[in-house]
CSV table of C-alpha atoms and ligand atoms in Angstrom, one decimal:
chain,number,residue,atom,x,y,z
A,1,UNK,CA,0.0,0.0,0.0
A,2,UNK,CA,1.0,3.5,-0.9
A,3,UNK,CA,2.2,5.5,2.6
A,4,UNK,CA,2.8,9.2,1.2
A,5,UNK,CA,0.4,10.9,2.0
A,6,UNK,CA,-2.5,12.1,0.3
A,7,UNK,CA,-3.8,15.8,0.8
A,8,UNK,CA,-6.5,18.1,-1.7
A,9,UNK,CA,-6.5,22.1,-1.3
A,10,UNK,CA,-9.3,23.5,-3.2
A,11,UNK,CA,-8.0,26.8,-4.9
A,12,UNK,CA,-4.8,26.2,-5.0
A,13,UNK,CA,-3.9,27.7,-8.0
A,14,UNK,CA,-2.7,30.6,-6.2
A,15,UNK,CA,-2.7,32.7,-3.3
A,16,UNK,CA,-2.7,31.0,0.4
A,17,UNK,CA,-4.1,27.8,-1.3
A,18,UNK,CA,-0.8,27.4,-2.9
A,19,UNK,CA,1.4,28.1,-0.6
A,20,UNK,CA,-0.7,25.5,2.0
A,21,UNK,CA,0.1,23.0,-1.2
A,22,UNK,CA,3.7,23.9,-1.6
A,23,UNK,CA,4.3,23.4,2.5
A,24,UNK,CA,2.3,20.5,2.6
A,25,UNK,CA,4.0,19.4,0.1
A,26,UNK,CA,7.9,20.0,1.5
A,27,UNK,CA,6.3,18.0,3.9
A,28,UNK,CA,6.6,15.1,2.3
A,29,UNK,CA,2.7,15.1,1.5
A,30,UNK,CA,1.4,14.1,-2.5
A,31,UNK,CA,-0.4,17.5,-3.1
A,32,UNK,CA,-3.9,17.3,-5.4
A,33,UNK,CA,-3.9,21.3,-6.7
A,34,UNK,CA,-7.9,21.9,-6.6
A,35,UNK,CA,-7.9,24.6,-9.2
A,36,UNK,CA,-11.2,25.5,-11.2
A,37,UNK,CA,-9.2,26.7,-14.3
A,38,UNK,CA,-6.9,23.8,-15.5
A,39,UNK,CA,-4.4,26.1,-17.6
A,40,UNK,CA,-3.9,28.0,-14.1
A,41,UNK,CA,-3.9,24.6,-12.0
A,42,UNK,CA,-1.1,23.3,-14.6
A,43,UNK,CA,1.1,26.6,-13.8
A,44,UNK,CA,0.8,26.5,-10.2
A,45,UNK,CA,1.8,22.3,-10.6
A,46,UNK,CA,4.6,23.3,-12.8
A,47,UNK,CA,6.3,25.6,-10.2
A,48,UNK,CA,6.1,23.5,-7.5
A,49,UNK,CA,7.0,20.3,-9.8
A,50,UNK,CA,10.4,22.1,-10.4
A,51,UNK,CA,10.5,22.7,-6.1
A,52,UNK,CA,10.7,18.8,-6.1
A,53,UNK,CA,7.3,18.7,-4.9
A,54,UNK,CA,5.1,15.7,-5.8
A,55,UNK,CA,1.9,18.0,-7.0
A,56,UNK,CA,-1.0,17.2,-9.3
A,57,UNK,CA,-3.6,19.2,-10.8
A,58,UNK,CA,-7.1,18.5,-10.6
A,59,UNK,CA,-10.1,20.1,-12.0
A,60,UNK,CA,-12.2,21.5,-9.0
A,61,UNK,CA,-14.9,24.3,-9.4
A,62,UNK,CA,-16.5,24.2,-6.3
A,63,UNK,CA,-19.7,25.2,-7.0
A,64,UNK,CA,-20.3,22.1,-9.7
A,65,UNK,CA,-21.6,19.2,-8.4
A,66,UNK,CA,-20.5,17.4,-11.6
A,67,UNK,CA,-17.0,18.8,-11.2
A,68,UNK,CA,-16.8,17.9,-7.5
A,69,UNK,CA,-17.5,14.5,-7.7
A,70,UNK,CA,-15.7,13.6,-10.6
A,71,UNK,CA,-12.5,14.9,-8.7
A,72,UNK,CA,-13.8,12.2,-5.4
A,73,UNK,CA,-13.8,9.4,-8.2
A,74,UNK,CA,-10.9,10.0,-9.8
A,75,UNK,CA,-9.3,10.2,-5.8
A,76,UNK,CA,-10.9,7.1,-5.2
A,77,UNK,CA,-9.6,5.6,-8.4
A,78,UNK,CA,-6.1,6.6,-8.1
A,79,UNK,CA,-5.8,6.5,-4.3
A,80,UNK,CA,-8.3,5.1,-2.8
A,81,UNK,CA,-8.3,7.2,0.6
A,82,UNK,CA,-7.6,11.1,1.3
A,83,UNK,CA,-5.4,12.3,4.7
A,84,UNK,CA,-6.2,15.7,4.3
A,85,UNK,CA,-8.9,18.2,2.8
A,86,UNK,CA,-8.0,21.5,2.8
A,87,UNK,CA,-11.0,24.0,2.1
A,88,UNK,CA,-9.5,27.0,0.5
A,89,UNK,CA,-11.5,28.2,-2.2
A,90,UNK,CA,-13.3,31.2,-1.3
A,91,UNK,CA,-14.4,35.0,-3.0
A,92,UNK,CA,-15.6,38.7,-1.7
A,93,UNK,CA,-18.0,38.7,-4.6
A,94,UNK,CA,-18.1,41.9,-6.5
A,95,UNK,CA,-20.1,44.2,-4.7
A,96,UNK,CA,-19.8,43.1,-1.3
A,97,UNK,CA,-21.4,45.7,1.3
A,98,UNK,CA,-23.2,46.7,4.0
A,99,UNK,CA,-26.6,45.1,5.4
A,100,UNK,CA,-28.4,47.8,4.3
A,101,UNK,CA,-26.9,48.5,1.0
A,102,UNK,CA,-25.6,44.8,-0.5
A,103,UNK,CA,-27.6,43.3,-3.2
A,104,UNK,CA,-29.2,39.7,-2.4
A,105,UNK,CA,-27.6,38.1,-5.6
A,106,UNK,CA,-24.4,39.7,-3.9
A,107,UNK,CA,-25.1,37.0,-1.1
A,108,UNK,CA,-26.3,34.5,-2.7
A,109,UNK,CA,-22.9,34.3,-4.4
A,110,UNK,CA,-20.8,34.4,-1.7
A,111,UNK,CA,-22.9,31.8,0.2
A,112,UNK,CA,-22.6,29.3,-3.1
A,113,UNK,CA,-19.2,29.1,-3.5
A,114,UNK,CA,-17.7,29.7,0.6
A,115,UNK,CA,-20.3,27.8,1.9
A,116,UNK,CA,-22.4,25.4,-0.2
A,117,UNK,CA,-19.1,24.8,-2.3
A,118,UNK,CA,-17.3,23.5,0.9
A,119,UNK,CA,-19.8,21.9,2.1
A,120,UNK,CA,-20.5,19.8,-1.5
A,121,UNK,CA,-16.7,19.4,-1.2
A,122,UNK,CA,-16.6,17.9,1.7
A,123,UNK,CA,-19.7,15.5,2.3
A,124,UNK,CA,-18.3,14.1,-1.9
A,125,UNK,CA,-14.7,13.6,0.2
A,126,UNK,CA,-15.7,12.4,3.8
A,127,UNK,CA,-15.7,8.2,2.1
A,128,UNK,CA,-12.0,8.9,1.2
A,129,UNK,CA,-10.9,10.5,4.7
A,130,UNK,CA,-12.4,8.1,6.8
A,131,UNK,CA,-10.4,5.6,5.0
A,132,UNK,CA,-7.3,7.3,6.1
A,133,UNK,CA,-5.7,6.4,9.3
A,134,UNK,CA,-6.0,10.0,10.8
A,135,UNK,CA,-7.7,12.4,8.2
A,136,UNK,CA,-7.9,16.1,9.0
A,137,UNK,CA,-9.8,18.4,7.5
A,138,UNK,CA,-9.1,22.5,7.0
A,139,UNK,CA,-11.4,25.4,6.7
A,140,UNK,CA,-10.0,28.6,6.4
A,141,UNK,CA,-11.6,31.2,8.0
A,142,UNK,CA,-11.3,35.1,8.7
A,143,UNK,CA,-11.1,37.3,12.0
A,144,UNK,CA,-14.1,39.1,9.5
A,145,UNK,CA,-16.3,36.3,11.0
A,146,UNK,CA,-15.6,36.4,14.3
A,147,UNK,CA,-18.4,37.7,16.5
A,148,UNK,CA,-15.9,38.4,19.0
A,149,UNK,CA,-13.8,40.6,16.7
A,150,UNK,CA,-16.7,42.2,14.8
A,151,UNK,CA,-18.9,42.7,17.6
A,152,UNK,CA,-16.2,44.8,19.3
A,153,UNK,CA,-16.3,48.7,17.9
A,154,UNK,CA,-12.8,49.3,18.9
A,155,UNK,CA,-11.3,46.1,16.2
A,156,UNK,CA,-10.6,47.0,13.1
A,157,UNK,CA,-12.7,44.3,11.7
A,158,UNK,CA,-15.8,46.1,13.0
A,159,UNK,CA,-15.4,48.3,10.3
A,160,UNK,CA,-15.3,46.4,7.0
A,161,UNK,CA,-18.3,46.3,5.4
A,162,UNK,CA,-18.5,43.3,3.3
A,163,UNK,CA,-21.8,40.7,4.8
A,164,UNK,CA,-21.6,38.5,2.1
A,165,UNK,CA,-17.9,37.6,3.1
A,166,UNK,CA,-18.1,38.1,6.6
A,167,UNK,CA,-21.6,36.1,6.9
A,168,UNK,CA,-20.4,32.9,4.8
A,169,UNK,CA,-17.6,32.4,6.6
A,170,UNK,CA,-19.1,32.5,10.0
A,171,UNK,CA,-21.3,29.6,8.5
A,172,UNK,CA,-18.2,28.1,7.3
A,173,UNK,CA,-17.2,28.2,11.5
A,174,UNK,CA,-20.7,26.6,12.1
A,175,UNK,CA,-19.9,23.5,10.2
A,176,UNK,CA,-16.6,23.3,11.0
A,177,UNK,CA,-17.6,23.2,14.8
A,178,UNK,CA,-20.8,20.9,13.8
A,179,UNK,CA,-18.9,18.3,11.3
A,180,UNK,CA,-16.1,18.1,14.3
A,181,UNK,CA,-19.1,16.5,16.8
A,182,UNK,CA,-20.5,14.4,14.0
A,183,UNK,CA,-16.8,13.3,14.0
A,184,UNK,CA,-15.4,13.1,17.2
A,185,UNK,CA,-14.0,9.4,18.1
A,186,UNK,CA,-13.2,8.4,14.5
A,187,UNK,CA,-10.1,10.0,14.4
A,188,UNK,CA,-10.5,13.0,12.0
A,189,UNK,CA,-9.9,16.4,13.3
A,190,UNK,CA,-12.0,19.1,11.5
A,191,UNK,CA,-10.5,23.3,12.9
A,192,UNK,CA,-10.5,26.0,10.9
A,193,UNK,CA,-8.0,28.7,10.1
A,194,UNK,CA,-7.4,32.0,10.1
A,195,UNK,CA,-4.6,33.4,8.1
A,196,UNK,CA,-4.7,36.7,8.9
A,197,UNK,CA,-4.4,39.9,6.3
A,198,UNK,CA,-2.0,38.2,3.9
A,199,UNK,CA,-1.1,39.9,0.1
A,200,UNK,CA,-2.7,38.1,-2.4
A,201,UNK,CA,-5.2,39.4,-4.7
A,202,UNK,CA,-8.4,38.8,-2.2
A,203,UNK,CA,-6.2,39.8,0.8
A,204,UNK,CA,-5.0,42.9,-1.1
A,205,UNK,CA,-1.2,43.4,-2.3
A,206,UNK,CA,-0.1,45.7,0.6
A,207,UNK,CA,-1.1,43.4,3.4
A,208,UNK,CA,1.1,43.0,5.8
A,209,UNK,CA,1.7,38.8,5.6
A,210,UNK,CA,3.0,37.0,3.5
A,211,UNK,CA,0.8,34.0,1.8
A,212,UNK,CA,3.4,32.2,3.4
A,213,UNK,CA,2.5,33.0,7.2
A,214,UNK,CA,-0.5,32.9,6.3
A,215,UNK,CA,-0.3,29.1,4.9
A,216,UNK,CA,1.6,28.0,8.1
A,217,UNK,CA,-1.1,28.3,10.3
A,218,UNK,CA,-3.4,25.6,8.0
A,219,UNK,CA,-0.3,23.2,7.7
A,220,UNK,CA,-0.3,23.0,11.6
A,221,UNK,CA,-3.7,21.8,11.5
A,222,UNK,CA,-3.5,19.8,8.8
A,223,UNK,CA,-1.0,17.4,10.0
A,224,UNK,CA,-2.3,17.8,14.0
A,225,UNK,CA,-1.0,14.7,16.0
A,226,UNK,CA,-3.3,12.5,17.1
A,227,UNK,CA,-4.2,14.5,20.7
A,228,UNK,CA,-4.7,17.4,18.9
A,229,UNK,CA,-8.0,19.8,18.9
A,230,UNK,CA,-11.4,19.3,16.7
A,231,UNK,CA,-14.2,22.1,16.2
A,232,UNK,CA,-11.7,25.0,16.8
A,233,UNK,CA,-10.3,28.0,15.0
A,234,UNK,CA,-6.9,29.0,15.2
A,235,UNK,CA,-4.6,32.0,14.4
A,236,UNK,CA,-0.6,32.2,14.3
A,237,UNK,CA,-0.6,33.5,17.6
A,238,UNK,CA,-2.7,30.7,19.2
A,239,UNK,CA,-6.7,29.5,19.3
A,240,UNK,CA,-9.3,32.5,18.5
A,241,UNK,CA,-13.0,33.6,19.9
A,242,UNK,CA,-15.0,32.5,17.2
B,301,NAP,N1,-5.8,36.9,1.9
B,301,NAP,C1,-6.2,37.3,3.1
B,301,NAP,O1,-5.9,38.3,3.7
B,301,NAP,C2,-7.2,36.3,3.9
B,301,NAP,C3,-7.5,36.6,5.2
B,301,NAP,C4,-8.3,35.8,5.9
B,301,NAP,C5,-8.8,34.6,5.3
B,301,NAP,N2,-8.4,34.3,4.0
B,301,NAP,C6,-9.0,33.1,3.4
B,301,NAP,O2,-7.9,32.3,2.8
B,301,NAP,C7,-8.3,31.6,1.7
B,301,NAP,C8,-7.4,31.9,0.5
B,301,NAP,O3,-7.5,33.3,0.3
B,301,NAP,P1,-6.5,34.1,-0.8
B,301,NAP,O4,-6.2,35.4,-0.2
B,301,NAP,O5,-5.4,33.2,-1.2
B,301,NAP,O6,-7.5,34.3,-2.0
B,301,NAP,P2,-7.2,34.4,-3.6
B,301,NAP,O7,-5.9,34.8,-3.9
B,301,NAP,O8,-8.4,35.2,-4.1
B,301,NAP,O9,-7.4,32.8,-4.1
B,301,NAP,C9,-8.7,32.2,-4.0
B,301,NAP,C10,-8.6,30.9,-4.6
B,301,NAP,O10,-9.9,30.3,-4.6
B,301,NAP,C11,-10.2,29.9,-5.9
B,301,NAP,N3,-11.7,29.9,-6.1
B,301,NAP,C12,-12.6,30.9,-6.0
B,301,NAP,N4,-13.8,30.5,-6.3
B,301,NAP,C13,-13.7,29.2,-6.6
B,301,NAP,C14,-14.7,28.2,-7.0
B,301,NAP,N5,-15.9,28.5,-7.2
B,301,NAP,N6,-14.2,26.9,-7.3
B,301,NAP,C15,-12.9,26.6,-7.1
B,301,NAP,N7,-12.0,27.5,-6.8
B,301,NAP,C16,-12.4,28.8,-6.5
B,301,NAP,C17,-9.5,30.9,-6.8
B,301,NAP,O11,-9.5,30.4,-8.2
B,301,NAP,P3,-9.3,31.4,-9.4
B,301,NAP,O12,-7.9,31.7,-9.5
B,301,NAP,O13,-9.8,30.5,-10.5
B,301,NAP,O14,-10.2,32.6,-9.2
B,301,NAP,C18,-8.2,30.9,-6.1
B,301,NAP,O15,-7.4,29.8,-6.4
B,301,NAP,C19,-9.8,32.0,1.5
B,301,NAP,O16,-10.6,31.0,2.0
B,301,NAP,C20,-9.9,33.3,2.2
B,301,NAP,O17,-11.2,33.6,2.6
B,301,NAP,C21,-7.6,35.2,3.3
């Protein structure tokens, strides 16, 4: 039986979801390069081919069913299990605003791809982690959907006006804390992330972090030993107030 390890980050094409790939990867993981474009999928595989690192590309547009479980059958076919799930893909749809000013169709796109996306993602692989010895699974998440942080007038998050972003991801924290009870005592460990500001085009390119320390942060959780936490979120600097 094949022992590398197996691990899929949806939009990995670029941004933090590369970097996760390209440190999961040094890791001595096999890297699946979700990527709903395939000619920007086979860039992103190329430079991290010529790192040394053992990464494939594979068609993923979140927000197809079709396209979603093809990629779980064609895991399936050539692996037969997946260690890790990484749930990276994510948008600020155009248009992004206040409650009183953002247009429904605004929402409705943010909520179809950050939520409904990882969520079709992830019941089409929960067959192939739970035939892994110790799967874990990744959502990345933001301090913009932290009721603790945007709920205090004094944080800067209090002040970004973007409900379509903000609101999906705080669902994205409800299923990560909900899928880690349905899980506890099998052995996968479902947390989610927060990056923080990092430069990349969502992050914008005069954030302070790097997609680097923003990637590290994921890594840790993806390859959590076996004592390690489920239905948590967690920063560089440590676990977070949802
Ligand atoms: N950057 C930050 O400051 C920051 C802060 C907190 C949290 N985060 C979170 O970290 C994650 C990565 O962010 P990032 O800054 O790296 O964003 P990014 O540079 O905009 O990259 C987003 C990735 O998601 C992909 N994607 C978007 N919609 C998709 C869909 N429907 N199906 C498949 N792939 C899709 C994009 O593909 P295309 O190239 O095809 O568009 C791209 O590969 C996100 O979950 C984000 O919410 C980022």
């Amino acid at each position: 039986m094949n022992t590398t390890k197996i691990a899929l980050v949806t939009g990995a094409n670029k941004g933090i979801g590369k970097e996760i790939a390209r440190q999961l990867g040094q890791a001595g993981f096999t890297v699946l390069v979700g990527s709903r474009d395939l000619a920007r999928g086979e860039l992103a595989v190329k430079e991290l081919v010529a790192e040394g690192i053992d990464a494939i590309r594979i068609q993923l547009e979140v927000t197809d069913e079709k396209s979603v479980r093809s990629a779980a059958e064609w895991i399936e076919t050539a692996y037969g299990r997946l260690d890790v799930l990484v749930n990276n893909a994510a948008i600020i749809p155009a248009g992004d605003d206040a409650v009183s000013e953002v247009g429904i169709g605004v929402l409705r796109e943010a909520f179809e791809t950050n939520v409904l996306g990882l969520v079709s993602v992830t019941q089409a692989m929960l067959p192939l982690l739970s035939r892994a010895e110790r799967a874990r699974v990744v959502n990345m998440s933001t301090s913009l959907a932290s009721f603790a942080q945007v709920g205090d007038p004094e944080s800067r998050m209090s002040t970004v006006l973007t409900l379509g972003y903000n609101s999906s991801k705080a669902a994205v924290n409800m299923v990560t804390v909900m899928l880690a009870n349905e899980l506890r005592g099998t052995g996968i460990l479902v947390n989610a992330a927060d990056p923080g500001n990092c430069a990349t085009d969502m992050g914008g390119w005069d954030a302070a972090r790097t997609p680097e320390e923003g990637a590290a942060v994921a890594v840790r959780l993806a390859t959590l030993g076996p004592d390690g936490p489920t239905g948590e979120v967690y920063a560089e600097e440590g676990r977070l107030l949802w």
